[in-house]
Amino acid sequence: MMGGCCSGICRALALLALLFTLWERGCLGLNPSSGDLEKSPHSDPHPWEVLNRHKRSWVWNQFFVLEEYTGNEPLYVGKLHSDVDKGDGKVKYVLSGEGATSIFTIDENTGDIHATKRLDREAQAYYTLQAQAVDRLTNLPVEPKSEFVVKVQDINDNEPKFLDGPYLAGVPEMSPLGTMVVQVAATDADDPTYGNSARVVYSIIHGQPYFSVEPKTGIIRTALPNMDRETRDQYVLVIQAKDMVGQMGGLSGTTSVTVTLTDVNDNPPRFTHKSYQYTVLESLPVQSVVARIKAADADIGSNAEMDYRIMDGDGPGMFNITTDEETQDGVISLLKPLDFETKSSFSLRIEATNRNIDSNFLSMGPFSDITSVKVTVEDVNEPPVFSSPLGKMVVSEDASVGTSIGRVSAHDPDTTNSAIRYSIDRNTDLERFFNVDALSGVISTAKPLDREANSVHNLTIFAIESQDPTQIGKGSALITVLDINDNAPVFAIDYETLLCENAIPGQVIQTISAVDKDEPLSGHRFYFALAAPVAGNLNFTLRDNKGATAIISLEKLNFNTQAENLLYNTASILTKRGGFRRQEQPVYRLPVLIMDSGSPALSSTNTLSVRVCDCDSDGVALSCGAVAYTATGLSTGALLAILGCIITLLVMVLLIVTMRRRRKEPLILEEERDIRENIVRYDDEGGGEEDTEAFDMVTLRNLNVIRDPNVRRDVTPDTPTFFHYPSGARPSYKSLPDNVVFREFIWERLKDADVDPSAPPYDSLQTYAFEGSGSVAESLSSLESLSTDSDQNYDYLSNWGPRFKKLADLYGNCDGTSVFS
């Protein structure tokens, strides 16, 4: 088979070279390994087999097609021809495979192949097709199907592209010449194995003379040494990539590279002034900020961090300086109070030093700077100052009103030395026990004092400048009230003394102690004795224990103390005799005299109550006080009998009442079997429709059963029945509707009542819910008036009285047909 002749000179050259190669191999057919099959002369028409040497039936070349063909006519690809084709039109050519009929077409008569669409090598580089020669009449193959490839030949139709652009890069400032910054890379979609369409070179369009780029690798380097970030910190480069090795006619693409110079510590801190001056008020509180200074550093970040320190000055310990980490300011703060009158100015030398020093740039140092700071203290009008912030004073409890206790003193710290006036803060002396002299500051008593009520007074004294009353100083005076013996001792607690009837003479029945609100420096010493009126009694005696002590519970003490347990002088109460009896005297009252050891000595008489009790053998009281005597009367058995009788009577009365309440009257008279409307009133809740005790509806449906045959029926009433039935055709009650049954029942009962001579003489009110044609007066309802044509005369309504006056006005003296016109 002959390969198709491609258009163009290069196609011709390629075809000649291929033909020459095939001719050297002995034939113009394809190698058997390529898939060409040859028909054997000894084989059947259809079977095919491969022979080592045979005559090729197919002759063709490998096909090449240029991409991006822009002509108006289909692009000629090549020609297929079979030796079986004698040119008589009996053979036709069929093409199949990738792009057959959609991209590639074949002339079935000549075997010419054309491309009908533009091809893009970057989309698909080659197409695999199958060709076959068949009989035109039978469509049977005359040659075996063979496969061939159409390759798309590349042209330079794609420019280089930076897939990772635009780029961001950084390089330290002051970097040496040739320092690598970043590497860029561009890709070209053209065939790198064919020509120079995909061979790219790089160049820098914008960014010189600061940076350069290597043409083959795309590495960007610094082109100038010692570039300073503080001068310019950012550069924008434009890099170009061009194919065809940069030759004319090549395609190119560009990208941008933003290069930022990163900071290094190449600038030392510098104060903008060699000296600073600040003024502060002498009233500035401690730890307040006096001033803020800053050393300028052109670097940024950690390279601009610095530390400050006070090198020396004339106010040691007065000031401190720290670094504000956010602003890198030096903050000067006050450590001690200022006093204009003592020192009015301070001079300081302050040093600022970089924290992070780069050893590569030490030649640019030193990385520190020194400045002077002068702080001037400005005078303010200060409040008076007390010579002693806390004045301690003492005063006797019995001091008379106006007694001088002590003196407070204050002065004006300012140079004006204004006069001072004193006063007491009455919030600290609400009861006004003290006064202070406004000029001298002498504190005196204004009321009698009571140490037991308040032993310490803490007063706040105001010192006020006479020239400026707004300037007020405060001081404290702690006044302690000294004790005197002005309180007599009393019982420590309220004693409850119990005396057993079986007590023996000389038995201790109570140990007593005393308390005194006074607090003598030498401690308390109490003396106990029975009061003179009972000193010689025959029942009890008192023994002063003197050195003996007793522990008193604080919860029972009636005065304030800080100790948990206290020891007190005690005395014992003893019996002089035995045989005490409650019947004789249940309670003894014993006056006890208690005296303290103060000067002058004070005493008090306290009464001790002794109750006589009935005790067991262990001395535990069973009952105390007067004995309750039992009065004579009924015995216990008689009382129980009376109580039983009363309970029995109550039970009988209760049963009688209960039985009366449960008894009920019959609702229906069984003797009369009188069936009528009954009104039954009871307090029980009814059962609704199921409650048939009062009125059973079944009774109305069985009238014939309950009818009493003894009732007289010898008189026929003149009142006609509600319904007129033919003779012998009166239906049974069971076959009538409910409303008819009720109506018939009512009429039957009415007839029985009219003709019954034995009916009881009582009035009976029967209420019926029916009206209409059965009534003698017929219906008086106006609802049926619209449908009636009666000519009845209603003039008689005028004679019925004032209640029917409205009806007489509506219906009287007028035509019945015009009433509702």
PDB file of N, CA, C and O in Angstrom, residues 497-525:
ATOM      1  N   THR A 497     -30.000  26.551 143.763  1.00  0.00           N
ATOM      2  CA  THR A 497     -29.513  25.681 144.835  1.00  0.00           C
ATOM      3  C   THR A 497     -30.618  24.739 145.274  1.00  0.00           C
ATOM      4  O   THR A 497     -31.736  25.173 145.587  1.00  0.00           O
ATOM      5  N   LEU A 498     -30.305  23.442 145.277  1.00  0.00           N
ATOM      6  CA  LEU A 498     -31.251  22.400 145.677  1.00  0.00           C
ATOM      7  C   LEU A 498     -30.758  21.739 146.971  1.00  0.00           C
ATOM      8  O   LEU A 498     -29.560  21.405 147.085  1.00  0.00           O
ATOM      9  N   LEU A 499     -31.680  21.525 147.889  1.00  0.00           N
ATOM     10  CA  LEU A 499     -31.355  20.930 149.192  1.00  0.00           C
ATOM     11  C   LEU A 499     -32.211  19.688 149.387  1.00  0.00           C
ATOM     12  O   LEU A 499     -33.443  19.753 149.350  1.00  0.00           O
ATOM     13  N   CYS A 500     -31.546  18.552 149.530  1.00  0.00           N
ATOM     14  CA  CYS A 500     -32.278  17.295 149.732  1.00  0.00           C
ATOM     15  C   CYS A 500     -32.826  17.229 151.163  1.00  0.00           C
ATOM     16  O   CYS A 500     -32.201  17.720 152.107  1.00  0.00           O
ATOM     17  N   GLU A 501     -33.974  16.606 151.267  1.00  0.00           N
ATOM     18  CA  GLU A 501     -34.576  16.462 152.599  1.00  0.00           C
ATOM     19  C   GLU A 501     -33.720  15.586 153.517  1.00  0.00           C
ATOM     20  O   GLU A 501     -33.753  15.718 154.731  1.00  0.00           O
ATOM     21  N   ASN A 502     -32.942  14.700 152.910  1.00  0.00           N
ATOM     22  CA  ASN A 502     -32.096  13.806 153.702  1.00  0.00           C
ATOM     23  C   ASN A 502     -30.685  14.344 153.895  1.00  0.00           C
ATOM     24  O   ASN A 502     -29.750  13.588 154.160  1.00  0.00           O
ATOM     25  N   ALA A 503     -30.490  15.658 153.692  1.00  0.00           N
ATOM     26  CA  ALA A 503     -29.165  16.263 153.881  1.00  0.00           C
ATOM     27  C   ALA A 503     -28.764  16.160 155.345  1.00  0.00           C
ATOM     28  O   ALA A 503     -29.609  16.238 156.252  1.00  0.00           O
ATOM     29  N   ILE A 504     -27.454  16.043 155.524  1.00  0.00           N
ATOM     30  CA  ILE A 504     -26.931  15.898 156.895  1.00  0.00           C
ATOM     31  C   ILE A 504     -26.320  17.218 157.319  1.00  0.00           C
ATOM     32  O   ILE A 504     -25.958  18.045 156.472  1.00  0.00           O
ATOM     33  N   PRO A 505     -26.134  17.470 158.598  1.00  0.00           N
ATOM     34  CA  PRO A 505     -25.511  18.719 159.042  1.00  0.00           C
ATOM     35  C   PRO A 505     -24.070  18.830 158.522  1.00  0.00           C
ATOM     36  O   PRO A 505     -23.341  17.838 158.419  1.00  0.00           O
ATOM     37  N   GLY A 506     -23.667  20.033 158.153  1.00  0.00           N
ATOM     38  CA  GLY A 506     -22.316  20.292 157.650  1.00  0.00           C
ATOM     39  C   GLY A 506     -22.115  19.949 156.192  1.00  0.00           C
ATOM     40  O   GLY A 506     -20.990  20.015 155.673  1.00  0.00           O
ATOM     41  N   GLN A 507     -23.193  19.632 155.485  1.00  0.00           N
ATOM     42  CA  GLN A 507     -23.083  19.267 154.057  1.00  0.00           C
ATOM     43  C   GLN A 507     -23.040  20.526 153.195  1.00  0.00           C
ATOM     44  O   GLN A 507     -23.810  21.455 153.392  1.00  0.00           O
ATOM     45  N   VAL A 508     -22.087  20.561 152.239  1.00  0.00           N
ATOM     46  CA  VAL A 508     -21.979  21.695 151.296  1.00  0.00           C
ATOM     47  C   VAL A 508     -23.076  21.547 150.244  1.00  0.00           C
ATOM     48  O   VAL A 508     -23.117  20.562 149.499  1.00  0.00           O
ATOM     49  N   ILE A 509     -23.942  22.509 150.187  1.00  0.00           N
ATOM     50  CA  ILE A 509     -25.043  22.456 149.209  1.00  0.00           C
ATOM     51  C   ILE A 509     -24.823  23.408 148.027  1.00  0.00           C
ATOM     52  O   ILE A 509     -25.497  23.279 147.002  1.00  0.00           O
ATOM     53  N   GLN A 510     -23.881  24.347 148.119  1.00  0.00           N
ATOM     54  CA  GLN A 510     -23.640  25.281 147.001  1.00  0.00           C
ATOM     55  C   GLN A 510     -22.288  25.952 147.175  1.00  0.00           C
ATOM     56  O   GLN A 510     -21.913  26.310 148.293  1.00  0.00           O
ATOM     57  N   THR A 511     -21.544  26.114 146.103  1.00  0.00           N
ATOM     58  CA  THR A 511     -20.313  26.900 146.079  1.00  0.00           C
ATOM     59  C   THR A 511     -20.574  28.117 145.210  1.00  0.00           C
ATOM     60  O   THR A 511     -20.977  27.992 144.051  1.00  0.00           O
ATOM     61  N   ILE A 512     -20.369  29.274 145.752  1.00  0.00           N
ATOM     62  CA  ILE A 512     -20.702  30.517 145.041  1.00  0.00           C
ATOM     63  C   ILE A 512     -19.418  31.273 144.733  1.00  0.00           C
ATOM     64  O   ILE A 512     -18.386  31.077 145.389  1.00  0.00           O
ATOM     65  N   SER A 513     -19.516  32.127 143.709  1.00  0.00           N
ATOM     66  CA  SER A 513     -18.403  32.991 143.327  1.00  0.00           C
ATOM     67  C   SER A 513     -18.975  34.343 142.919  1.00  0.00           C
ATOM     68  O   SER A 513     -20.203  34.498 142.803  1.00  0.00           O
ATOM     69  N   ALA A 514     -18.088  35.312 142.699  1.00  0.00           N
ATOM     70  CA  ALA A 514     -18.537  36.671 142.400  1.00  0.00           C
ATOM     71  C   ALA A 514     -17.736  37.238 141.247  1.00  0.00           C
ATOM     72  O   ALA A 514     -16.640  36.765 140.917  1.00  0.00           O
ATOM     73  N   VAL A 515     -18.288  38.269 140.621  1.00  0.00           N
ATOM     74  CA  VAL A 515     -17.620  39.004 139.547  1.00  0.00           C
ATOM     75  C   VAL A 515     -17.742  40.482 139.849  1.00  0.00           C
ATOM     76  O   VAL A 515     -18.656  40.926 140.559  1.00  0.00           O
ATOM     77  N   ASP A 516     -16.789  41.220 139.256  1.00  0.00           N
ATOM     78  CA  ASP A 516     -16.765  42.679 139.443  1.00  0.00           C
ATOM     79  C   ASP A 516     -16.374  43.301 138.123  1.00  0.00           C
ATOM     80  O   ASP A 516     -15.388  42.885 137.495  1.00  0.00           O
ATOM     81  N   LYS A 517     -17.144  44.271 137.640  1.00  0.00           N
ATOM     82  CA  LYS A 517     -16.855  44.907 136.358  1.00  0.00           C
ATOM     83  C   LYS A 517     -15.560  45.698 136.389  1.00  0.00           C
ATOM     84  O   LYS A 517     -14.983  45.991 135.340  1.00  0.00           O
ATOM     85  N   ASP A 518     -15.133  46.075 137.568  1.00  0.00           N
ATOM     86  CA  ASP A 518     -13.859  46.790 137.663  1.00  0.00           C
ATOM     87  C   ASP A 518     -12.705  45.834 137.399  1.00  0.00           C
ATOM     88  O   ASP A 518     -12.858  44.605 137.486  1.00  0.00           O
ATOM     89  N   GLU A 519     -11.553  46.418 137.061  1.00  0.00           N
ATOM     90  CA  GLU A 519     -10.368  45.617 136.779  1.00  0.00           C
ATOM     91  C   GLU A 519      -9.167  46.217 137.528  1.00  0.00           C
ATOM     92  O   GLU A 519      -8.377  46.977 136.950  1.00  0.00           O
ATOM     93  N   PRO A 520      -9.023  45.901 138.795  1.00  0.00           N
ATOM     94  CA  PRO A 520      -7.877  46.428 139.544  1.00  0.00           C
ATOM     95  C   PRO A 520      -6.581  45.812 139.030  1.00  0.00           C
ATOM     96  O   PRO A 520      -6.553  44.674 138.543  1.00  0.00           O
ATOM     97  N   LEU A 521      -5.518  46.582 139.133  1.00  0.00           N
ATOM     98  CA  LEU A 521      -4.237  46.106 138.615  1.00  0.00           C
ATOM     99  C   LEU A 521      -3.756  44.865 139.367  1.00  0.00           C
ATOM    100  O   LEU A 521      -3.113  43.991 138.788  1.00  0.00           O
ATOM    101  N   SER A 522      -4.051  44.785 140.673  1.00  0.00           N
ATOM    102  CA  SER A 522      -3.594  43.651 141.467  1.00  0.00           C
ATOM    103  C   SER A 522      -4.552  42.473 141.429  1.00  0.00           C
ATOM    104  O   SER A 522      -4.316  41.472 142.102  1.00  0.00           O
ATOM    105  N   GLY A 523      -5.605  42.567 140.692  1.00  0.00           N
ATOM    106  CA  GLY A 523      -6.561  41.480 140.608  1.00  0.00           C
ATOM    107  C   GLY A 523      -7.647  41.592 141.664  1.00  0.00           C
ATOM    108  O   GLY A 523      -7.582  42.413 142.573  1.00  0.00           O
ATOM    109  N   HIS A 524      -8.665  40.758 141.540  1.00  0.00           N
ATOM    110  CA  HIS A 524      -9.802  40.787 142.456  1.00  0.00           C
ATOM    111  C   HIS A 524      -9.526  39.950 143.709  1.00  0.00           C
ATOM    112  O   HIS A 524      -8.858  38.922 143.649  1.00  0.00           O
ATOM    113  N   ARG A 525     -10.067  40.421 144.840  1.00  0.00           N
ATOM    114  CA  ARG A 525     -10.101  39.637 146.081  1.00  0.00           C
ATOM    115  C   ARG A 525     -11.440  39.929 146.738  1.00  0.00           C
ATOM    116  O   ARG A 525     -11.719  41.065 147.125  1.00  0.00           O
TER     117      ARG A 525
END
